[in-house]
PDB file of C-alpha atoms in Angstrom:
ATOM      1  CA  UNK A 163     113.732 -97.191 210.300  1.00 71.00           C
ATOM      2  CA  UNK A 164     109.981 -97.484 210.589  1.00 72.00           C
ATOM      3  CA  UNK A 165     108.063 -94.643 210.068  1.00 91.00           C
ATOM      4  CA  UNK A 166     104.242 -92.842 211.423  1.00 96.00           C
ATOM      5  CA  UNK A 167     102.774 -92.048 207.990  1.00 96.00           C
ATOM      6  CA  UNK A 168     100.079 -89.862 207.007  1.00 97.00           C
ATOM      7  CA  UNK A 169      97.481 -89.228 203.986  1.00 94.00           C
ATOM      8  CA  UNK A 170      96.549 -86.998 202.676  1.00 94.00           C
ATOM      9  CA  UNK A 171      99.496 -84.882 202.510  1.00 95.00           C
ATOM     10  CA  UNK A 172      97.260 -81.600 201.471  1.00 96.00           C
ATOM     11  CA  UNK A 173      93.397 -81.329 201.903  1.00 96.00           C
ATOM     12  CA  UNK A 174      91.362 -78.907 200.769  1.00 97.00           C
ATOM     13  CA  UNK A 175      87.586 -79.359 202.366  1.00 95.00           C
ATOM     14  CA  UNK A 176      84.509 -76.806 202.507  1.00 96.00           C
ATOM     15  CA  UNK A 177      83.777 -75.315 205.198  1.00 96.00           C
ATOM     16  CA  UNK A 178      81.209 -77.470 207.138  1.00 96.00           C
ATOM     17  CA  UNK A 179      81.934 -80.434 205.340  1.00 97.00           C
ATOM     18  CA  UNK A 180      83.100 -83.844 207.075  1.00 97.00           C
ATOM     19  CA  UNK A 181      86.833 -84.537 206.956  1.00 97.00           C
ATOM     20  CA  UNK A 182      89.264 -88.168 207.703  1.00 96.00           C
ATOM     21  CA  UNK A 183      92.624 -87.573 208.127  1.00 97.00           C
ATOM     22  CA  UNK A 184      94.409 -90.626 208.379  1.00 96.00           C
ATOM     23  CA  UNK A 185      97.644 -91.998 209.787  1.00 97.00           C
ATOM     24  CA  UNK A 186      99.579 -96.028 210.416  1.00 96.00           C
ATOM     25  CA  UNK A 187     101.489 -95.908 213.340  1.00 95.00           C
ATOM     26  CA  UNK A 188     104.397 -97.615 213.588  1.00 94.00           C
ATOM     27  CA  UNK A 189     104.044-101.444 214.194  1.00 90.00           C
ATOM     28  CA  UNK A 190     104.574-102.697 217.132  1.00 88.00           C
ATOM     29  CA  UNK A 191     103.294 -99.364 219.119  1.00 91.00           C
ATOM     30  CA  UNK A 192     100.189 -99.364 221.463  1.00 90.00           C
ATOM     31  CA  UNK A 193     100.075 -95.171 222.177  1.00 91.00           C
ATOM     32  CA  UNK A 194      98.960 -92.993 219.664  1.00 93.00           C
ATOM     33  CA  UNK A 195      98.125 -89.267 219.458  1.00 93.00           C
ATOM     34  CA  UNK A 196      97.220 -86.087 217.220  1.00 96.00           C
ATOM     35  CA  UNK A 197      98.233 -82.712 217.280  1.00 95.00           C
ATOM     36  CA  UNK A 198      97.812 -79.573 215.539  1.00 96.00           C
ATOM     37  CA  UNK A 199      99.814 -76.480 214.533  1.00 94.00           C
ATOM     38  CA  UNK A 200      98.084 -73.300 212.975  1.00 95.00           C
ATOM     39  CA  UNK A 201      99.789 -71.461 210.839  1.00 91.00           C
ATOM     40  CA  UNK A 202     102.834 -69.523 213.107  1.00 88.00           C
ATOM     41  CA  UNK A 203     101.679 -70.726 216.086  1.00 91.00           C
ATOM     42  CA  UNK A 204     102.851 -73.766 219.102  1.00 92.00           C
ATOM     43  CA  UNK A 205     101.988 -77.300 218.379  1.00 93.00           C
ATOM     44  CA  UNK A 206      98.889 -78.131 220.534  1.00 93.00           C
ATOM     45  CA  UNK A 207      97.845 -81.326 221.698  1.00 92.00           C
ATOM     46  CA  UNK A 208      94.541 -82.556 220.549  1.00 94.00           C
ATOM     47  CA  UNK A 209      94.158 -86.416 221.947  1.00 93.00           C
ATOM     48  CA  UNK A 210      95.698 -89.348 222.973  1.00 91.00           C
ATOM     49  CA  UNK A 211      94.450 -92.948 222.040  1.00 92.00           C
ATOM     50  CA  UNK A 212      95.546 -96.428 223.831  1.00 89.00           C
ATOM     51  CA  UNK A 213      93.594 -99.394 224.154  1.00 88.00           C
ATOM     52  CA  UNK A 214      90.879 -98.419 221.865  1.00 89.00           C
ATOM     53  CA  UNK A 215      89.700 -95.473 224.193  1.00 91.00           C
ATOM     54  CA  UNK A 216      90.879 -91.975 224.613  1.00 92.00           C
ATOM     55  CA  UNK A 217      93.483 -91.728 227.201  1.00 88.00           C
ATOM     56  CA  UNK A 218      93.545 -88.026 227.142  1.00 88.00           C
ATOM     57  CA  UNK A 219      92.083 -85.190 225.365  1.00 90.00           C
ATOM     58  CA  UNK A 220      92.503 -81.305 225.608  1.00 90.00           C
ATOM     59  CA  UNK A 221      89.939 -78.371 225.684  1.00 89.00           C
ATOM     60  CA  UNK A 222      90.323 -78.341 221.667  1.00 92.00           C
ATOM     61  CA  UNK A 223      89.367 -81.664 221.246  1.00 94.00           C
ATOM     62  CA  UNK A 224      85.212 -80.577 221.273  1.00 93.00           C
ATOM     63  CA  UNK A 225      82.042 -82.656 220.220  1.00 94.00           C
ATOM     64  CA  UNK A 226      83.089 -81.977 216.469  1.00 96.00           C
ATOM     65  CA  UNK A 227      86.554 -84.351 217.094  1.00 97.00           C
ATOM     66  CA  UNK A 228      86.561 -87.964 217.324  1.00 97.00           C
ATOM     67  CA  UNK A 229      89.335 -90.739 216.440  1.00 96.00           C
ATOM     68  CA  UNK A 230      89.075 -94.213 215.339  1.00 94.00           C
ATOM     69  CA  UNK A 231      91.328 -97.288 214.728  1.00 91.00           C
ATOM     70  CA  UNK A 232      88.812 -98.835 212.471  1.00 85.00           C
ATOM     71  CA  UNK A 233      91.756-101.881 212.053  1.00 86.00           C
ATOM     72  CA  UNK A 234      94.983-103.214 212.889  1.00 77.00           C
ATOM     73  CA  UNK A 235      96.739-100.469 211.439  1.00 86.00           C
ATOM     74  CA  UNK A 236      94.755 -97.337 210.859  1.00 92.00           C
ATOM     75  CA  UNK A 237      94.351 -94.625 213.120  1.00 95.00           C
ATOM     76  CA  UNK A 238      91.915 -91.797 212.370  1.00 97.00           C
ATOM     77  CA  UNK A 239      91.085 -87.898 213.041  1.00 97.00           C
ATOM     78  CA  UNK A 240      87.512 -86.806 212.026  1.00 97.00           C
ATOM     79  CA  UNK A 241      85.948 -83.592 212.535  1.00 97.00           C
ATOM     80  CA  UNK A 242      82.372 -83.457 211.591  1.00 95.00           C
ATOM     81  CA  UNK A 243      81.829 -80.260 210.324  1.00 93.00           C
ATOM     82  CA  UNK A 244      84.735 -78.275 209.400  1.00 96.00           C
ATOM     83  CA  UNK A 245      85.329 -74.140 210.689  1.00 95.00           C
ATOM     84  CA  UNK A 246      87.956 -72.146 209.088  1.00 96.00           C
ATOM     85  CA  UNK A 247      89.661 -72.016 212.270  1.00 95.00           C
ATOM     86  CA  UNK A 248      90.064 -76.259 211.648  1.00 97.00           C
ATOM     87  CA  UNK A 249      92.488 -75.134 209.076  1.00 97.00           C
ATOM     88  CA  UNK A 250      95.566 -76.447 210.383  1.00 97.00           C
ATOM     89  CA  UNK A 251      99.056 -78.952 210.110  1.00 96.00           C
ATOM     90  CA  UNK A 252      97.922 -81.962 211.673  1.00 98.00           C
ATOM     91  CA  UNK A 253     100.441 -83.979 213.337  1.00 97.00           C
ATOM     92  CA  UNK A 254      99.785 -87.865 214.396  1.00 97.00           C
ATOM     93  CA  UNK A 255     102.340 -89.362 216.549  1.00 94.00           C
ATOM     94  CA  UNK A 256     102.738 -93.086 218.390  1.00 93.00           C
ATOM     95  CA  UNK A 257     104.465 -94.577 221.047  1.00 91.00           C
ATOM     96  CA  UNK A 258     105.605 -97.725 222.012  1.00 89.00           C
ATOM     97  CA  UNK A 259     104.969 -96.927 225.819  1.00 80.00           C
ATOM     98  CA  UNK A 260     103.091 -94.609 227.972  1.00 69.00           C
ATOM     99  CA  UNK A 261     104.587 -90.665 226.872  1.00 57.00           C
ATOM    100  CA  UNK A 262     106.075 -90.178 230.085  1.00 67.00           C
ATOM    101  CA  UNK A 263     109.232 -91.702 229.429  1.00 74.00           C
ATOM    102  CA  UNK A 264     108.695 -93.288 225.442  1.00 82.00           C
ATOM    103  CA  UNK A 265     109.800 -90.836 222.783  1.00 87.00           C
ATOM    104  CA  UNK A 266     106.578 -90.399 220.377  1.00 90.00           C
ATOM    105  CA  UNK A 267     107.404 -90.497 216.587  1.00 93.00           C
ATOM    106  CA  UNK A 268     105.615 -87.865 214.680  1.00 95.00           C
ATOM    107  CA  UNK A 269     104.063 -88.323 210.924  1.00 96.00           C
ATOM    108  CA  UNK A 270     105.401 -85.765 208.334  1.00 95.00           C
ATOM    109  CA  UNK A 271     101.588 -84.103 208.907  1.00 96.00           C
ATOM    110  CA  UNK A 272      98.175 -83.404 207.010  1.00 97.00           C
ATOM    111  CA  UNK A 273      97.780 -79.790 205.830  1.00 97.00           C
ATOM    112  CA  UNK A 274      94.066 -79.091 206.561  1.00 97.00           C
ATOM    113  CA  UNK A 275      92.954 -76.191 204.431  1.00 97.00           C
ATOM    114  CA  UNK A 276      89.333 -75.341 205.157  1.00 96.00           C
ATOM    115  CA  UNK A 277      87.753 -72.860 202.706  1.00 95.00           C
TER     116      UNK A 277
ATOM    117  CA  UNK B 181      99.275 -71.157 234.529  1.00 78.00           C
ATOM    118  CA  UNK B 182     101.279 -74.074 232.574  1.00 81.00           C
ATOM    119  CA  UNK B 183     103.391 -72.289 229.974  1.00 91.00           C
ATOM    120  CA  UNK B 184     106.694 -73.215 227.943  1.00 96.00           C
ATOM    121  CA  UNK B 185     108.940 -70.128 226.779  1.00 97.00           C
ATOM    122  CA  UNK B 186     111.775 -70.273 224.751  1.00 98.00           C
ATOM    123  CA  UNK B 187     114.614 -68.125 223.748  1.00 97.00           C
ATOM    124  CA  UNK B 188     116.156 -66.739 221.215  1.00 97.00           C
ATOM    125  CA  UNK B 189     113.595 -66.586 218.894  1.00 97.00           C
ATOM    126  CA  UNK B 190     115.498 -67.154 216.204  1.00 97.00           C
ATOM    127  CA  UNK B 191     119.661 -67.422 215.909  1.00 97.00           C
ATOM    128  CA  UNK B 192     121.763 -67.072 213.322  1.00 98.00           C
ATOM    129  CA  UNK B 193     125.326 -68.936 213.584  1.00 97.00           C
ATOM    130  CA  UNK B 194     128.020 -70.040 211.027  1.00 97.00           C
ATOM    131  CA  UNK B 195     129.049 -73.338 210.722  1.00 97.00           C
ATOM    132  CA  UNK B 196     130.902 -75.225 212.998  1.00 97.00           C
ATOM    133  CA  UNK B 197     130.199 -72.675 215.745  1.00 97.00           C
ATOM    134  CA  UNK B 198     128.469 -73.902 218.811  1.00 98.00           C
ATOM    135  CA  UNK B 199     124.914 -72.687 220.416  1.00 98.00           C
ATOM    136  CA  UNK B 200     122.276 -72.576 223.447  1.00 98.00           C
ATOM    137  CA  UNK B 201     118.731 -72.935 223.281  1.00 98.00           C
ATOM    138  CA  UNK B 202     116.857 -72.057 226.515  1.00 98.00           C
ATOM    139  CA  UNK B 203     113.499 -73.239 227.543  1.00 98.00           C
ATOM    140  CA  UNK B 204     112.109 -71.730 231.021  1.00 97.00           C
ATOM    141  CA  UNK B 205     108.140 -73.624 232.429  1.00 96.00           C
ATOM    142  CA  UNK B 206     106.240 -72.840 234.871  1.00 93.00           C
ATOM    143  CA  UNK B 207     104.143 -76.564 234.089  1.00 87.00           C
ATOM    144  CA  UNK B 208     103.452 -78.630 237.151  1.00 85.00           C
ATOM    145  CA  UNK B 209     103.688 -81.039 238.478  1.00 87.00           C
ATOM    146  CA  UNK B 210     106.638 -81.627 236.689  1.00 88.00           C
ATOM    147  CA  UNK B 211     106.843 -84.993 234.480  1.00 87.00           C
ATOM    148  CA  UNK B 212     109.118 -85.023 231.619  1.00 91.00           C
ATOM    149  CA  UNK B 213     110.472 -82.573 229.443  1.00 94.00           C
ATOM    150  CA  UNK B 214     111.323 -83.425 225.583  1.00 95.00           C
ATOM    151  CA  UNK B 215     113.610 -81.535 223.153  1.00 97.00           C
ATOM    152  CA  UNK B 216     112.133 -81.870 219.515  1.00 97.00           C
ATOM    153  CA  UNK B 217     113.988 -80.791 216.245  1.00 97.00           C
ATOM    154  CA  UNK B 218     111.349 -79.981 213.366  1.00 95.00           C
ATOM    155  CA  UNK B 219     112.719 -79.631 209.857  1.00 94.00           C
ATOM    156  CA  UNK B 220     110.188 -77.242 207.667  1.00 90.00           C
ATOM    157  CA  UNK B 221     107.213 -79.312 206.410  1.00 87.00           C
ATOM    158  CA  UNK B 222     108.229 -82.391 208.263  1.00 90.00           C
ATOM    159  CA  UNK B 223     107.378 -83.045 211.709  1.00 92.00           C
ATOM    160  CA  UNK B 224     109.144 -83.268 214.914  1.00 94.00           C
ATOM    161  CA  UNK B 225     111.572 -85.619 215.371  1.00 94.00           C
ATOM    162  CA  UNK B 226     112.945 -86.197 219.270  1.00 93.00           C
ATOM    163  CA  UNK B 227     116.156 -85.268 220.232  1.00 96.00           C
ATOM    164  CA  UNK B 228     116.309 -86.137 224.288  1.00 95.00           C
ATOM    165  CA  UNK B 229     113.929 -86.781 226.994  1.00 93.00           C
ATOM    166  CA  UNK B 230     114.525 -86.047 230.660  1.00 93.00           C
ATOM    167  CA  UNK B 231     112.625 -87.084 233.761  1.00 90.00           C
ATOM    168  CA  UNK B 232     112.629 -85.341 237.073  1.00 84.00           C
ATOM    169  CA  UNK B 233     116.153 -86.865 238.148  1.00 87.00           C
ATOM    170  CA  UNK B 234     117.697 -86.031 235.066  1.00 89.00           C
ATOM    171  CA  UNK B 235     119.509 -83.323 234.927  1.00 92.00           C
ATOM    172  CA  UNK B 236     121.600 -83.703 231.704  1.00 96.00           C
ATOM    173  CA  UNK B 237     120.936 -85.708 228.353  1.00 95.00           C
ATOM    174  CA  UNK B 238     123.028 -86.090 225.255  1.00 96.00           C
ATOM    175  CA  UNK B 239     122.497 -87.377 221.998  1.00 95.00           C
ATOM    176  CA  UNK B 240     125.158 -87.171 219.448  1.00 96.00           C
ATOM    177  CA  UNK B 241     126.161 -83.282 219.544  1.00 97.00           C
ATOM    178  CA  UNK B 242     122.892 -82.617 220.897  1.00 97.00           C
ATOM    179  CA  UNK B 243     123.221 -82.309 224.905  1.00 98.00           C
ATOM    180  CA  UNK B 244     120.114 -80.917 226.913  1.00 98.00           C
ATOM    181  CA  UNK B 245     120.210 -79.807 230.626  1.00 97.00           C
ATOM    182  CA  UNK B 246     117.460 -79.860 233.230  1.00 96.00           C
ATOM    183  CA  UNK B 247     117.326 -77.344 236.307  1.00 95.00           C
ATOM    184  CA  UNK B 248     113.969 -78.417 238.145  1.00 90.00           C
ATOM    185  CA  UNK B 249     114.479 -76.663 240.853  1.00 92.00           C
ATOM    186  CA  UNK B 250     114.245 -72.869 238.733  1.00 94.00           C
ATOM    187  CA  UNK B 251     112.845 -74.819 235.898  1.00 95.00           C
ATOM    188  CA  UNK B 252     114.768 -74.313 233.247  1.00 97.00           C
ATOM    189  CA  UNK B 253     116.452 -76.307 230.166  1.00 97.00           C
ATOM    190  CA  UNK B 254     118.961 -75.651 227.693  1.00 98.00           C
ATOM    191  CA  UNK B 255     119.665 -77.763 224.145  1.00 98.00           C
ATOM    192  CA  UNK B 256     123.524 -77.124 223.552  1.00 98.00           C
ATOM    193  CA  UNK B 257     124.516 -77.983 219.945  1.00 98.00           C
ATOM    194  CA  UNK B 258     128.071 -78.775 219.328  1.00 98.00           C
ATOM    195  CA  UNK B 259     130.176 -77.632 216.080  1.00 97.00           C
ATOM    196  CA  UNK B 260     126.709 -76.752 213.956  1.00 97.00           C
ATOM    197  CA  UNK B 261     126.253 -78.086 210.844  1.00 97.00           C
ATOM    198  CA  UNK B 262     124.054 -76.300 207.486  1.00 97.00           C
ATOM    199  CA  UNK B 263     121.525 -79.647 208.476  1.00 96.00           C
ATOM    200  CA  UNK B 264     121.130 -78.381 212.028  1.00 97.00           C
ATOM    201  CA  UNK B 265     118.976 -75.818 210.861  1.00 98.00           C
ATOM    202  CA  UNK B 266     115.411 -76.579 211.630  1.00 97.00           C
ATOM    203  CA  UNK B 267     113.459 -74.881 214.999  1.00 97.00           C
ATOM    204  CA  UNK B 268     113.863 -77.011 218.431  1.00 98.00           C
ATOM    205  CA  UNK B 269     110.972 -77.008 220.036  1.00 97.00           C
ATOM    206  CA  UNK B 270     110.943 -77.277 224.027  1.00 97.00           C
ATOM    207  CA  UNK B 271     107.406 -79.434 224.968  1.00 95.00           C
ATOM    208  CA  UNK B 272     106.788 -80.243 228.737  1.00 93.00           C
ATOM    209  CA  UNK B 273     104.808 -82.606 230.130  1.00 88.00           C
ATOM    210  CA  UNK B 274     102.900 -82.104 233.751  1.00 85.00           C
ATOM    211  CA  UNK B 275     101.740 -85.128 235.661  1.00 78.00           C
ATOM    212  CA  UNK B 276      98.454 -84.634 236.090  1.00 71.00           C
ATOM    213  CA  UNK B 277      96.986 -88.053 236.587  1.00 60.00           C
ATOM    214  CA  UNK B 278      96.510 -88.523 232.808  1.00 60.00           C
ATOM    215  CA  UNK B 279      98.735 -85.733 231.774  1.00 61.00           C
ATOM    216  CA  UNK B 280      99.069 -82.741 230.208  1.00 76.00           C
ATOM    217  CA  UNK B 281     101.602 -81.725 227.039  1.00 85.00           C
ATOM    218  CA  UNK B 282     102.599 -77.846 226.359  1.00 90.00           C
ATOM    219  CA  UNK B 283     104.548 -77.278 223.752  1.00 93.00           C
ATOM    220  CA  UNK B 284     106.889 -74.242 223.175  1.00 96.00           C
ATOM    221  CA  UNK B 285     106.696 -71.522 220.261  1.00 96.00           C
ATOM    222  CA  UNK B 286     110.394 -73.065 219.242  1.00 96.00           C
ATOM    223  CA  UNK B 287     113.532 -71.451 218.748  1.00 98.00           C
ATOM    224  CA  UNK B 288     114.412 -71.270 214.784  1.00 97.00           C
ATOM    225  CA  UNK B 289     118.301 -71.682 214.040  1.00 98.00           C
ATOM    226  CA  UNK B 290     119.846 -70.979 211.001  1.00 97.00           C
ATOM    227  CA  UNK B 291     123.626 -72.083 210.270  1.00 98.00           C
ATOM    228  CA  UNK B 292     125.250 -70.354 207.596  1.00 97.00           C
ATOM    229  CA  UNK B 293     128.313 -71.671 205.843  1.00 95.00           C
TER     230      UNK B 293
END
């Protein structure tokens, strides 16, 4: 069964330092999203991505956020200049349709360690 | 204020026996609501998806319920099994033009053999 993957599995960054996380969607889906989960806490949504725009974004997603698909397959979460509150499980997910009524398929996550 | 509660916290059942999750919103305008199971260290994986006129939603021994009208959902698991144990996670959706996804803190379930 295809799967969303995502690299790197663990990063460690400095604090204020620039970081990628990176994800491939599965194939033949045109929605894709991230998420976050701190440490204990809910899953939050962060963005959603179709038609190389942003669909949808939440209050976390700030100036310091953007996302990318720089290609065919690659979909991207930077954040400029990392805060030790950016430390984090970072979920990407994709969809073959709009969310509403398409079940999203989550990656296995980044775990963003900012120090 | 949109919010997504779930109880119990956490649940403890032996194997074989059966359970109920609960989920009560408050999100509106109501568009979907999503039951997610989420293994540790792996991410969530979708269990059943239910629109407005939806009020019930199986998948395998999975079945999820829908109340809109005193918004509320349940995720009834059937004859547990050890692999069952994960947290379900509740996450509902509100039509808000674009729209808007809250997620639940999760109920963790652990079957014991």
């Amino acid at each position: 069964e295809p799967e969303v993957t995502q690299t790197p599995s663990h990063q460690v960054t400095q604090m204020g330092q620039e970081v990628i996380l990176r994800c491939v969607p599965i194939s033949n889906h045109l929605y894709f999203y991230w998420y976050r989960q701190i440490l204990g806490q809910k899953v939050e949504f962060l963005v959603s991505f179709y038609n190389n725009e942003i669909s949808e974004k939440s209050e976390i997603f700030d100036d310091q956020f953007s996302v990318e698909r720089p290609d065919g397959s690659n979909f991207t979460l930077k954040i400029r200049s990392t805060k030790l509150e950016d430390s984090a499980m970072y979920f990407c997910a994709s969809s073959e349709g709009r969310s509403r009524y398409q079940p999203q398929h989550f990656g296995d996550g980044t775990r963003l360690s900012i120090l | 204020k949109n919010q997504v509660e779930q109880s119990p916290q956490s649940l403890i059942i032996l194997e074989g026996k059966n359970c109920t999750l609960q989920c009560n919103y408050t999100v509106s305008p109501f568009s979907n609501l999503r039951w997610y199971k989420q293994d540790t260290g792996r991410g969530p994986v979708s269990l059943t998806i239910m629109t407005f006129s939806e009020n019930t939603k199986s998948n395998g021994r999975y079945t999820a319920t829908l109340d809109a009208d005193t918004k509320q959902s349940s995720l009834h698991i059937t004859a547990s099994q050890l692999s069952d144990s994960a947290s379900y996670i509740c996450v509902v959706s509100a039509d808000t033009g674009g729209f808007k996804t809250i997620f639940g803190a999760g109920t963790r379930l652990f079957v014991k053999a």
